[in-house]
Amino acid sequence: MAVILITGGARSGKSKRAEMRTRAFPGQPVYVATAEALDAEMEARIARHRARRGTDWIEREVPLDLVQVLVATDGGGARLVDCLTLWLSNLMHAERDWESEVNELAGALLHLKSPVVLVTNEVGLGIVPDNALARSFRDAAGIMNQTIAAAADEVEFIVAGLPMKLK
Amino acid sequence: MAVILITGGARSGKSKRAEMRTRAFPGQPVYVATAEALDAEMEARIARHRARRGTDWIEREVPLDLVQVLVATDGGGARLVDCLTLWLSNLMHAERDWESEVNELAGALLHLKSPVVLVTNEVGLGIVPDNALARSFRDAAGIMNQTIAAAADEVEFIVAGLPMKLK
Amino acid sequence: MAVILITGGARSGKSKRAEMRTRAFPGQPVYVATAEALDAEMEARIARHRARRGTDWIEREVPLDLVQVLVATDGGGARLVDCLTLWLSNLMHAERDWESEVNELAGALLHLKSPVVLVTNEVGLGIVPDNALARSFRDAAGIMNQTIAAAADEVEFIVAGLPMKLK
């Protein structure tokens, strides 16, 4: 079992790095997308990621029930979850109890048999946002990243496509 | 004597790390808060930090005159200053000469006998802010961080709760 | 030949570090400024950088045609390009095809004889910007940084004036 967390800024090369780490495990890789193709910007992005990844992945689209999908796909190839920040955003929009769900994910990660590579974003290194909602989100994202990093076997911070080992 | 600077983004685990580093020194730790409980959001945050820290700390609230408090508490246990970014913001609001005060702090840190652990924030890794005040603040914060890091014996950059050693 | 990329946040000490790295090479250093003195804020910043650098540099001001200047100055001392983020912004304002130009730069860097030290900014570690233009810019900056980092021999990430070696 291996749990790998890949964090970094926007367009830092996190997904590409995560794909490489996922492919290094034996078995057919499973792509767990937390994004929904709700607008053209997102659709284009999803298509671009899929083109790069290739067609040999099993694909799951899961905006909310991440733990269930990780449990359901356990025992097969490695799972790539892309990305936790969007999952958190989905949970908050759906008014779910994100703190419980994050803790539940952290707990589940300790017991899964097949590897899991999770992508997340660092969003707290800019100036304090003006609006309260953005502040709440970046606080939640920071707490989530700490919680999942604590449960992970390996954590990498990606800058300009290059990994720094945090754990 | 030891001066340790802990930097990182919002909710990256800086305060928790700084508390651990402070407690590792002998003597009763001193918590030097630069925050004032001016609104409910801040009050809740202060209460949460205090609950985690425990009650065995000496507490000082010092929005502006940081050097004086560090001198006055010198010779006892280690001091945890949480945080420099808020102190800078307080200085700017009070229209004090922040550059002189930062330089004075850097100078004082070289001569104190008891350890000092300082928490600060990285705020310059997002997109350039629209408004000039936010730009001035992030410039000032960057300059302050460089100045204090140069005076420190150790500097750690925290991401997702995990420290990277910068110095 | 050596290509060194220095990245980091605003006021993190990138330019100072890049000047030091450039001066370490033999020959008269060449300062390649991508900034134009269009307003008072920028003029003050340019003057401050020049004062720190000293007067023994050859200076080139090149908002757009960076590759041409690097080719034209090749064979002499090391070049310091300060900075790529502004160059990218200039390209986008001029409605040039920034992706081709970035790829052309990456290709050119592999063939130059004299060293090149390039400064860039990390802008993708804050909250997602509200406006689409800022989002496009930070996406472009992230892609540029990955591309140039891949072509560089050395990459450093500067936080609080202190370098972390990425490559």
Short mmCIF file of C-alpha atoms in Angstrom, two decimals:
data_model
loop_
_atom_site.label_atom_id
_atom_site.label_comp_id
_atom_site.label_asym_id
_atom_site.label_seq_id
_atom_site.Cartn_x
_atom_site.Cartn_y
_atom_site.Cartn_z
CA MET A 1 0.00 0.00 0.00
CA ALA A 2 1.17 3.50 -0.79
CA VAL A 3 -0.51 6.87 -0.41
CA ILE A 4 1.21 9.73 -2.24
CA LEU A 5 0.11 13.37 -1.99
CA ILE A 6 1.20 15.74 -4.75
CA THR A 7 0.73 19.42 -3.92
CA GLY A 8 1.65 22.70 -5.64
CA GLY A 9 0.31 25.79 -7.36
CA ALA A 10 -1.81 26.18 -10.47
CA ARG A 11 -0.11 24.84 -13.62
CA SER A 12 2.91 23.70 -11.70
CA GLY A 13 2.94 20.26 -13.31
CA LYS A 14 1.17 18.43 -10.45
CA SER A 15 -1.13 16.31 -12.64
CA LYS A 16 1.66 15.25 -14.97
CA ARG A 17 3.83 14.26 -12.01
CA ALA A 18 0.91 12.39 -10.42
CA GLU A 19 0.23 10.49 -13.65
CA MET A 20 3.86 9.40 -13.78
CA ARG A 21 3.81 8.25 -10.14
CA THR A 22 0.52 6.37 -10.71
CA ARG A 23 1.78 4.61 -13.86
CA ALA A 24 4.84 3.37 -11.97
CA PHE A 25 2.58 0.96 -10.03
CA PRO A 26 1.58 -2.37 -11.64
CA GLY A 27 -1.97 -2.92 -12.97
CA GLN A 28 -4.38 -0.77 -14.95
CA PRO A 29 -4.45 2.75 -13.54
CA VAL A 30 -7.75 4.29 -12.42
CA TYR A 31 -8.36 7.99 -12.99
CA VAL A 32 -10.71 9.43 -10.36
CA ALA A 33 -11.86 12.86 -11.57
CA THR A 34 -13.51 15.16 -9.06
CA ALA A 35 -14.23 17.71 -11.82
CA GLU A 36 -17.52 17.92 -13.63
CA ALA A 37 -17.56 19.40 -17.13
CA LEU A 38 -19.88 22.27 -16.18
CA ASP A 39 -18.48 24.96 -18.47
CA ALA A 40 -16.34 25.29 -21.58
CA GLU A 41 -13.15 26.24 -19.65
CA MET A 42 -13.42 23.07 -17.56
CA GLU A 43 -14.39 20.89 -20.51
CA ALA A 44 -11.31 21.99 -22.45
CA ARG A 45 -9.12 21.28 -19.45
CA ILE A 46 -10.56 17.80 -18.92
CA ALA A 47 -10.08 16.99 -22.63
CA ARG A 48 -6.46 18.20 -22.48
CA HIS A 49 -5.68 16.06 -19.44
CA ARG A 50 -7.32 13.02 -21.04
CA ALA A 51 -5.33 13.47 -24.28
CA ARG A 52 -2.08 13.56 -22.32
CA ARG A 53 -2.95 10.62 -20.09
CA GLY A 54 -3.83 8.26 -22.93
CA THR A 55 -6.78 5.92 -23.20
CA ASP A 56 -5.57 2.99 -21.12
CA TRP A 57 -7.01 4.32 -17.86
CA ILE A 58 -10.23 3.27 -16.16
CA GLU A 59 -12.15 6.53 -15.60
CA ARG A 60 -14.44 7.45 -12.70
CA GLU A 61 -16.14 10.82 -12.30
CA VAL A 62 -16.86 11.49 -8.64
CA PRO A 63 -17.61 15.04 -7.49
CA LEU A 64 -18.52 14.06 -3.91
CA ASP A 65 -18.39 10.41 -2.82
CA LEU A 66 -14.67 9.92 -3.06
CA VAL A 67 -14.21 7.41 -0.23
CA GLN A 68 -16.87 5.08 -1.67
CA VAL A 69 -15.15 5.07 -5.07
CA LEU A 70 -11.74 4.39 -3.51
CA VAL A 71 -13.20 1.47 -1.58
CA ALA A 72 -15.10 0.16 -4.65
CA THR A 73 -11.98 0.25 -6.85
CA ASP A 74 -9.63 -1.18 -4.21
CA GLY A 75 -7.71 -4.33 -5.03
CA GLY A 76 -7.00 -3.30 -8.63
CA GLY A 77 -4.46 -0.85 -10.06
CA ALA A 78 -3.35 2.44 -8.53
CA ARG A 79 -5.88 5.29 -8.31
CA LEU A 80 -5.10 8.88 -9.25
CA VAL A 81 -7.42 11.40 -7.54
CA ASP A 82 -7.36 14.73 -9.43
CA CYS A 83 -7.96 16.81 -7.44
CA LEU A 84 -8.77 17.20 -3.74
CA THR A 85 -9.19 20.99 -3.90
CA LEU A 86 -12.08 20.64 -6.33
CA TRP A 87 -13.56 17.85 -4.24
CA LEU A 88 -13.46 20.17 -1.21
CA SER A 89 -15.11 22.90 -3.25
CA ASN A 90 -17.84 20.45 -4.35
CA LEU A 91 -18.43 19.39 -0.73
CA MET A 92 -18.76 23.00 0.39
CA HIS A 93 -21.17 23.86 -2.44
CA ALA A 94 -23.29 20.81 -1.57
CA GLU A 95 -23.25 21.97 2.08
CA ARG A 96 -21.77 18.70 3.22
CA ASP A 97 -19.71 18.54 6.44
CA TRP A 98 -16.32 18.83 4.74
CA GLU A 99 -14.29 18.40 7.95
CA SER A 100 -15.87 15.01 8.67
CA GLU A 101 -15.46 13.94 5.06
CA VAL A 102 -11.77 14.94 5.04
CA ASN A 103 -11.19 13.04 8.28
CA GLU A 104 -13.05 10.04 6.88
CA LEU A 105 -10.85 10.12 3.75
CA ALA A 106 -7.69 10.34 5.90
CA GLY A 107 -8.88 7.32 7.90
CA ALA A 108 -9.78 5.33 4.78
CA LEU A 109 -6.37 5.98 3.19
CA LEU A 110 -4.71 4.05 6.03
CA HIS A 111 -6.63 0.86 5.16
CA LEU A 112 -6.74 0.68 1.35
CA LYS A 113 -4.79 -2.11 -0.36
CA SER A 114 -4.11 -0.53 -3.80
CA PRO A 115 -2.01 2.62 -4.10
CA VAL A 116 -3.60 6.06 -4.17
CA VAL A 117 -1.96 9.18 -5.64
CA LEU A 118 -3.80 12.38 -4.68
CA VAL A 119 -3.37 15.80 -6.30
CA THR A 120 -4.09 18.95 -4.30
CA ASN A 121 -3.43 22.69 -4.57
CA GLU A 122 -1.62 25.17 -2.37
CA VAL A 123 -3.92 28.22 -2.29
CA GLY A 124 -2.77 30.02 0.87
CA LEU A 125 0.44 31.73 -0.26
CA GLY A 126 -1.07 34.90 -1.70
CA ILE A 127 -2.45 38.02 -0.09
CA VAL A 128 -5.49 37.53 2.21
CA PRO A 129 -8.59 37.50 -0.07
CA ASP A 130 -11.12 40.33 0.32
CA ASN A 131 -14.20 38.17 0.51
CA ALA A 132 -15.08 35.93 3.44
CA LEU A 133 -16.03 32.95 1.27
CA ALA A 134 -12.61 32.85 -0.38
CA ARG A 135 -10.99 33.13 3.07
CA SER A 136 -13.07 30.20 4.36
CA PHE A 137 -12.14 28.13 1.35
CA ARG A 138 -8.42 28.72 1.65
CA ASP A 139 -8.58 27.93 5.38
CA ALA A 140 -10.42 24.70 4.64
CA ALA A 141 -7.96 23.79 1.88
CA GLY A 142 -5.02 24.34 4.23
CA ILE A 143 -6.57 22.17 6.93
CA MET A 144 -7.42 19.45 4.40
CA ASN A 145 -3.87 19.45 3.02
CA GLN A 146 -2.39 19.09 6.52
CA THR A 147 -4.78 16.25 7.35
CA ILE A 148 -4.16 14.27 4.17
CA ALA A 149 -0.41 14.94 4.29
CA ALA A 150 -0.35 13.47 7.81
CA ALA A 151 -2.02 10.29 6.50
CA ALA A 152 0.19 10.01 3.39
CA ASP A 153 3.34 7.91 3.08
CA GLU A 154 4.90 10.41 0.69
CA VAL A 155 4.27 14.10 0.05
CA GLU A 156 5.76 16.06 -2.85
CA PHE A 157 5.58 19.82 -3.44
CA ILE A 158 5.86 20.67 -7.15
CA VAL A 159 7.28 24.01 -8.36
CA ALA A 160 7.88 24.66 -12.08
CA GLY A 161 7.37 20.97 -12.81
CA LEU A 162 10.05 19.89 -10.33
CA PRO A 163 9.29 17.93 -7.13
CA MET A 164 10.53 18.72 -3.63
CA LYS A 165 10.19 15.85 -1.19
CA LEU A 166 8.30 16.96 1.96
CA LYS A 167 7.82 13.47 3.40
CA MET B 1 20.57 31.79 22.01
CA ALA B 2 18.47 30.61 19.10
CA VAL B 3 16.30 32.53 16.68
CA ILE B 4 13.99 30.39 14.56
CA LEU B 5 11.78 31.77 11.78
CA ILE B 6 8.80 29.66 10.67
CA THR B 7 7.22 30.77 7.40
CA GLY B 8 4.48 29.39 5.15
CA GLY B 9 1.00 29.98 3.76
CA ALA B 10 -2.34 30.34 5.53
CA ARG B 11 -3.34 27.24 7.51
CA SER B 12 -0.16 25.46 6.61
CA GLY B 13 0.54 24.37 10.19
CA LYS B 14 3.03 27.15 11.01
CA SER B 15 1.71 27.93 14.50
CA LYS B 16 1.57 24.28 15.52
CA ARG B 17 5.13 23.74 14.32
CA ALA B 18 6.29 26.91 16.10
CA GLU B 19 4.66 25.79 19.36
CA MET B 20 6.49 22.47 19.14
CA ARG B 21 9.82 24.20 18.48
CA THR B 22 9.23 26.63 21.37
CA ARG B 23 8.30 23.88 23.84
CA ALA B 24 11.51 22.02 23.03
CA PHE B 25 13.46 24.73 24.88
CA PRO B 26 13.71 24.55 28.71
CA GLY B 27 11.71 26.95 30.92
CA GLN B 28 8.16 28.27 30.83
CA PRO B 29 7.26 29.30 27.27
CA VAL B 30 6.04 32.83 26.57
CA TYR B 31 3.36 33.37 23.95
CA VAL B 32 3.69 36.82 22.34
CA ALA B 33 0.47 37.51 20.40
CA THR B 34 0.48 40.36 17.91
CA ALA B 35 -3.24 39.84 17.25
CA GLU B 36 -5.94 41.85 18.95
CA ALA B 37 -9.40 40.32 19.29
CA LEU B 38 -11.12 43.03 17.23
CA ASP B 39 -13.79 40.91 15.57
CA ALA B 40 -15.52 37.58 16.00
CA GLU B 41 -13.44 35.79 13.31
CA MET B 42 -10.21 36.80 15.08
CA GLU B 43 -11.59 36.04 18.55
CA ALA B 44 -12.52 32.51 17.49
CA ARG B 45 -9.08 31.99 16.01
CA ILE B 46 -7.30 33.22 19.15
CA ALA B 47 -9.45 30.95 21.32
CA ARG B 48 -8.69 27.96 19.08
CA HIS B 49 -4.93 28.58 19.23
CA ARG B 50 -5.07 28.99 23.02
CA ALA B 51 -7.02 25.75 23.45
CA ARG B 52 -4.41 23.85 21.45
CA ARG B 53 -1.44 25.44 23.18
CA GLY B 54 -2.60 24.65 26.69
CA THR B 55 -2.58 26.91 29.74
CA ASP B 56 1.03 26.62 30.85
CA TRP B 57 2.23 29.56 28.73
CA ILE B 58 2.89 33.10 29.90
CA GLU B 59 0.82 35.29 27.56
CA ARG B 60 1.65 38.76 26.25
CA GLU B 61 -0.53 40.72 23.82
CA VAL B 62 1.59 43.17 21.86
CA PRO B 63 0.22 44.66 18.64
CA LEU B 64 3.11 47.12 18.15
CA ASP B 65 5.98 47.24 20.65
CA LEU B 66 7.45 43.85 19.95
CA VAL B 67 11.11 44.62 20.62
CA GLN B 68 10.32 46.04 24.07
CA VAL B 69 8.42 42.89 25.04
CA LEU B 70 11.21 40.64 23.80
CA VAL B 71 13.73 42.62 25.84
CA ALA B 72 11.45 42.67 28.92
CA THR B 73 10.88 38.89 28.82
CA ASP B 74 14.52 38.02 28.06
CA GLY B 75 16.34 35.68 30.43
CA GLY B 76 13.30 33.39 30.95
CA GLY B 77 11.84 30.69 28.72
CA ALA B 78 11.59 30.74 24.93
CA ARG B 79 9.28 33.27 23.28
CA LEU B 80 6.88 32.43 20.46
CA VAL B 81 5.93 35.48 18.37
CA ASP B 82 2.70 34.79 16.43
CA CYS B 83 2.84 36.43 13.99
CA LEU B 84 5.10 38.96 12.28
CA THR B 85 2.76 39.55 9.34
CA LEU B 86 0.06 40.86 11.66
CA TRP B 87 2.62 42.95 13.52
CA LEU B 88 3.64 44.51 10.20
CA SER B 89 0.01 45.18 9.37
CA ASN B 90 -0.47 46.81 12.80
CA LEU B 91 2.62 49.01 12.26
CA MET B 92 1.36 50.13 8.85
CA HIS B 93 -2.13 50.92 10.19
CA ALA B 94 -0.59 52.94 13.03
CA GLU B 95 1.53 54.76 10.41
CA ARG B 96 4.74 53.77 12.14
CA ASP B 97 7.99 53.53 10.16
CA TRP B 98 7.80 49.78 9.56
CA GLU B 99 11.19 49.51 7.82
CA SER B 100 13.01 50.97 10.85
CA GLU B 101 11.05 48.78 13.23
CA VAL B 102 11.83 45.64 11.21
CA ASN B 103 15.52 46.55 11.15
CA GLU B 104 15.43 47.25 14.88
CA LEU B 105 13.87 43.83 15.49
CA ALA B 106 16.50 42.13 13.32
CA GLY B 107 19.23 43.90 15.32
CA ALA B 108 17.65 43.01 18.67
CA LEU B 109 17.35 39.32 17.73
CA LEU B 110 21.15 39.09 17.51
CA HIS B 111 21.54 40.09 21.17
CA LEU B 112 18.74 38.33 23.08
CA LYS B 113 19.68 35.58 25.52
CA SER B 114 16.51 33.45 25.53
CA PRO B 115 15.31 31.73 22.35
CA VAL B 116 12.78 33.36 20.05
CA VAL B 117 10.58 31.47 17.58
CA LEU B 118 8.86 33.78 15.09
CA VAL B 119 5.94 32.91 12.82
CA THR B 120 5.44 34.76 9.55
CA ASN B 121 3.43 34.35 6.34
CA GLU B 122 4.37 34.04 2.70
CA VAL B 123 1.93 36.33 0.86
CA GLY B 124 3.74 36.99 -2.42
CA LEU B 125 3.13 33.78 -4.38
CA GLY B 126 -0.26 34.67 -5.87
CA ILE B 127 -1.26 36.89 -8.74
CA VAL B 128 -0.39 40.62 -8.37
CA PRO B 129 -3.21 42.21 -6.30
CA ASP B 130 -5.41 44.82 -8.00
CA ASN B 131 -5.20 47.43 -5.29
CA ALA B 132 -2.10 49.43 -4.46
CA LEU B 133 -2.44 48.99 -0.68
CA ALA B 134 -2.36 45.19 -0.98
CA ARG B 135 0.67 45.47 -3.30
CA SER B 136 2.49 47.68 -0.77
CA PHE B 137 1.69 45.24 2.01
CA ARG B 138 2.95 42.20 0.17
CA ASP B 139 6.13 44.07 -0.81
CA ALA B 140 6.67 45.07 2.82
CA ALA B 141 6.00 41.50 4.01
CA GLY B 142 8.54 40.13 1.54
CA ILE B 143 11.20 42.61 2.65
CA MET B 144 10.48 41.90 6.32
CA ASN B 145 10.76 38.15 5.78
CA GLN B 146 14.11 38.52 4.02
CA THR B 147 15.42 40.79 6.80
CA ILE B 148 14.34 38.54 9.67
CA ALA B 149 15.45 35.37 7.84
CA ALA B 150 18.92 36.91 7.46
CA ALA B 151 19.07 37.48 11.23
CA ALA B 152 17.70 34.04 12.14
CA ASP B 153 19.76 30.97 12.99
CA GLU B 154 17.18 28.64 11.47
CA VAL B 155 14.43 29.17 8.89
CA GLU B 156 11.73 26.63 8.08
CA PHE B 157 9.16 26.81 5.26
CA ILE B 158 6.01 24.84 6.12
CA VAL B 159 3.79 23.28 3.44
CA ALA B 160 0.85 21.01 4.36
CA GLY B 161 2.15 20.81 7.94
CA LEU B 162 5.59 19.59 6.84
CA PRO B 163 8.79 21.64 7.29
CA MET B 164 11.42 22.32 4.65
CA LYS B 165 14.71 23.57 6.06
CA LEU B 166 15.77 26.82 4.35
CA LYS B 167 18.59 27.66 6.76
CA MET C 1 27.26 27.10 -20.99
CA ALA C 2 24.91 27.38 -18.04
CA VAL C 3 21.24 28.25 -17.82
CA ILE C 4 19.98 29.06 -14.32
CA LEU C 5 16.32 29.74 -13.51
CA ILE C 6 15.56 31.63 -10.28
CA THR C 7 11.91 31.52 -9.23
CA GLY C 8 9.95 32.70 -6.18
CA GLY C 9 7.32 35.10 -4.92
CA ALA C 10 7.22 38.89 -4.92
CA ARG C 11 10.04 40.48 -2.89
CA SER C 12 11.52 37.13 -2.03
CA GLY C 13 15.05 38.16 -2.96
CA LYS C 14 15.06 36.62 -6.47
CA SER C 15 16.77 39.53 -8.24
CA LYS C 16 19.48 39.85 -5.62
CA ARG C 17 20.18 36.12 -5.79
CA ALA C 18 20.20 36.24 -9.62
CA GLU C 19 22.67 39.15 -9.60
CA MET C 20 25.00 37.18 -7.34
CA ARG C 21 24.79 34.10 -9.56
CA THR C 22 25.40 36.21 -12.69
CA ARG C 23 28.43 38.00 -11.20
CA ALA C 24 30.01 34.66 -10.35
CA PHE C 25 30.64 34.08 -14.07
CA PRO C 26 33.69 35.70 -15.73
CA GLY C 27 33.29 38.72 -18.07
CA GLN C 28 31.19 41.86 -17.95
CA PRO C 29 27.63 41.00 -16.91
CA VAL C 30 24.72 42.00 -19.15
CA TYR C 31 21.46 43.11 -17.54
CA VAL C 32 18.48 42.32 -19.80
CA ALA C 33 15.47 44.24 -18.45
CA THR C 34 12.03 43.24 -19.70
CA ALA C 35 10.45 46.12 -17.76
CA GLU C 36 9.62 49.44 -19.32
CA ALA C 37 9.43 52.49 -17.07
CA LEU C 38 5.76 53.19 -17.83
CA ASP C 39 4.68 54.54 -14.45
CA ALA C 40 6.19 55.99 -11.29
CA GLU C 41 5.93 52.71 -9.29
CA MET C 42 7.90 50.85 -11.97
CA GLU C 43 10.40 53.69 -12.45
CA ALA C 44 11.21 53.68 -8.73
CA ARG C 45 11.65 49.92 -8.76
CA ILE C 46 14.00 50.02 -11.78
CA ALA C 47 16.09 52.76 -10.14
CA ARG C 48 16.33 50.78 -6.91
CA HIS C 49 17.49 47.63 -8.71
CA ARG C 50 20.06 49.64 -10.71
CA ALA C 51 21.43 51.27 -7.56
CA ARG C 52 21.95 47.86 -5.95
CA ARG C 53 23.46 46.26 -9.03
CA GLY C 54 26.11 48.91 -9.56
CA THR C 55 27.16 50.58 -12.80
CA ASP C 56 29.48 47.93 -14.25
CA TRP C 57 26.72 46.12 -16.14
CA ILE C 58 25.89 46.39 -19.83
CA GLU C 59 22.17 47.23 -19.92
CA ARG C 60 19.60 46.15 -22.50
CA GLU C 61 15.90 47.03 -22.32
CA VAL C 62 13.87 44.43 -24.19
CA PRO C 63 10.14 44.16 -23.53
CA LEU C 64 9.48 41.60 -26.31
CA ASP C 65 12.35 40.33 -28.47
CA LEU C 66 14.22 38.44 -25.81
CA VAL C 67 15.65 35.63 -27.94
CA GLN C 68 17.17 38.11 -30.43
CA VAL C 69 18.93 40.00 -27.62
CA LEU C 70 20.26 36.78 -26.09
CA VAL C 71 21.63 35.73 -29.48
CA ALA C 72 23.07 39.22 -30.16
CA THR C 73 24.86 39.36 -26.78
CA ASP C 74 26.11 35.77 -26.91
CA GLY C 75 29.84 35.15 -26.63
CA GLY C 76 30.36 37.85 -23.96
CA GLY C 77 29.63 37.82 -20.23
CA ALA C 78 26.69 36.21 -18.49
CA ARG C 79 23.20 37.62 -19.10
CA LEU C 80 20.67 38.28 -16.34
CA VAL C 81 17.07 38.33 -17.63
CA ASP C 82 14.82 40.15 -15.13
CA CYS C 83 12.13 38.99 -15.47
CA LEU C 84 10.29 36.38 -17.54
CA THR C 85 6.89 37.05 -15.94
CA LEU C 86 6.92 40.62 -17.19
CA TRP C 87 8.13 39.46 -20.61
CA LEU C 88 5.15 37.08 -20.74
CA SER C 89 2.82 39.89 -19.74
CA ASN C 90 4.32 42.10 -22.49
CA LEU C 91 3.85 39.33 -25.08
CA MET C 92 0.22 38.86 -24.07
CA HIS C 93 -0.50 42.61 -24.20
CA ALA C 94 1.08 42.80 -27.65
CA GLU C 95 -1.10 39.83 -28.68
CA ARG C 96 1.93 37.80 -29.70
CA ASP C 97 1.78 33.99 -29.65
CA TRP C 98 3.33 33.57 -26.20
CA GLU C 99 3.41 29.76 -26.32
CA SER C 100 5.54 29.75 -29.49
CA GLU C 101 7.81 32.44 -28.08
CA VAL C 102 8.30 30.53 -24.81
CA ASN C 103 9.13 27.35 -26.74
CA GLU C 104 11.50 29.31 -28.98
CA LEU C 105 13.25 30.69 -25.89
CA ALA C 106 13.53 27.21 -24.37
CA GLY C 107 15.06 25.94 -27.62
CA ALA C 108 17.49 28.88 -27.87
CA LEU C 109 18.70 28.39 -24.28
CA LEU C 110 20.05 24.97 -25.23
CA HIS C 111 22.40 26.48 -27.83
CA LEU C 112 23.76 29.71 -26.31
CA LYS C 113 27.45 29.85 -25.42
CA SER C 114 27.45 32.43 -22.62
CA PRO C 115 25.57 31.79 -19.37
CA VAL C 116 22.02 33.01 -18.87
CA VAL C 117 20.39 33.59 -15.46
CA LEU C 118 16.62 34.05 -15.71
CA VAL C 119 14.33 35.44 -13.01
CA THR C 120 10.67 34.43 -12.92
CA ASN C 121 7.75 34.58 -10.48
CA GLU C 122 5.52 31.96 -8.91
CA VAL C 123 2.00 33.39 -9.19
CA GLY C 124 -0.17 30.28 -8.87
CA LEU C 125 -0.10 29.61 -5.12
CA GLY C 126 -2.95 31.89 -4.07
CA ILE C 127 -6.70 31.56 -4.32
CA VAL C 128 -8.14 31.27 -7.87
CA PRO C 129 -8.50 34.85 -9.19
CA ASP C 130 -12.03 36.16 -9.90
CA ASN C 131 -11.34 37.51 -13.34
CA ALA C 132 -10.67 35.37 -16.40
CA LEU C 133 -7.72 37.46 -17.59
CA ALA C 134 -5.82 36.94 -14.34
CA ARG C 135 -6.60 33.21 -14.52
CA SER C 136 -5.24 33.03 -18.09
CA PHE C 137 -2.12 34.87 -17.04
CA ARG C 138 -1.36 32.64 -14.10
CA ASP C 139 -1.96 29.55 -16.25
CA ALA C 140 0.42 30.91 -18.89
CA ALA C 141 3.03 31.78 -16.24
CA GLY C 142 2.86 28.27 -14.81
CA ILE C 143 3.31 26.68 -18.24
CA MET C 144 6.19 29.05 -19.06
CA ASN C 145 7.94 28.24 -15.78
CA GLN C 146 7.66 24.49 -16.41
CA THR C 147 8.98 24.88 -19.97
CA ILE C 148 11.97 27.03 -19.03
CA ALA C 149 12.73 24.91 -15.96
CA ALA C 150 12.88 21.85 -18.19
CA ALA C 151 15.46 23.59 -20.40
CA ALA C 152 17.54 24.95 -17.49
CA ASP C 153 20.62 23.33 -15.99
CA GLU C 154 19.79 24.66 -12.53
CA VAL C 155 16.56 25.84 -10.93
CA GLU C 156 16.33 27.59 -7.57
CA PHE C 157 13.19 28.48 -5.61
CA ILE C 158 13.75 31.48 -3.32
CA VAL C 159 11.77 31.99 -0.10
CA ALA C 160 12.64 34.80 2.34
CA GLY C 161 15.91 35.38 0.49
CA LEU C 162 17.02 31.77 0.86
CA PRO C 163 17.41 29.37 -2.08
CA MET C 164 16.04 25.84 -2.34
CA LYS C 165 17.61 23.76 -5.08
CA LEU C 166 14.92 22.29 -7.37
CA LYS C 167 17.31 21.05 -10.07
#
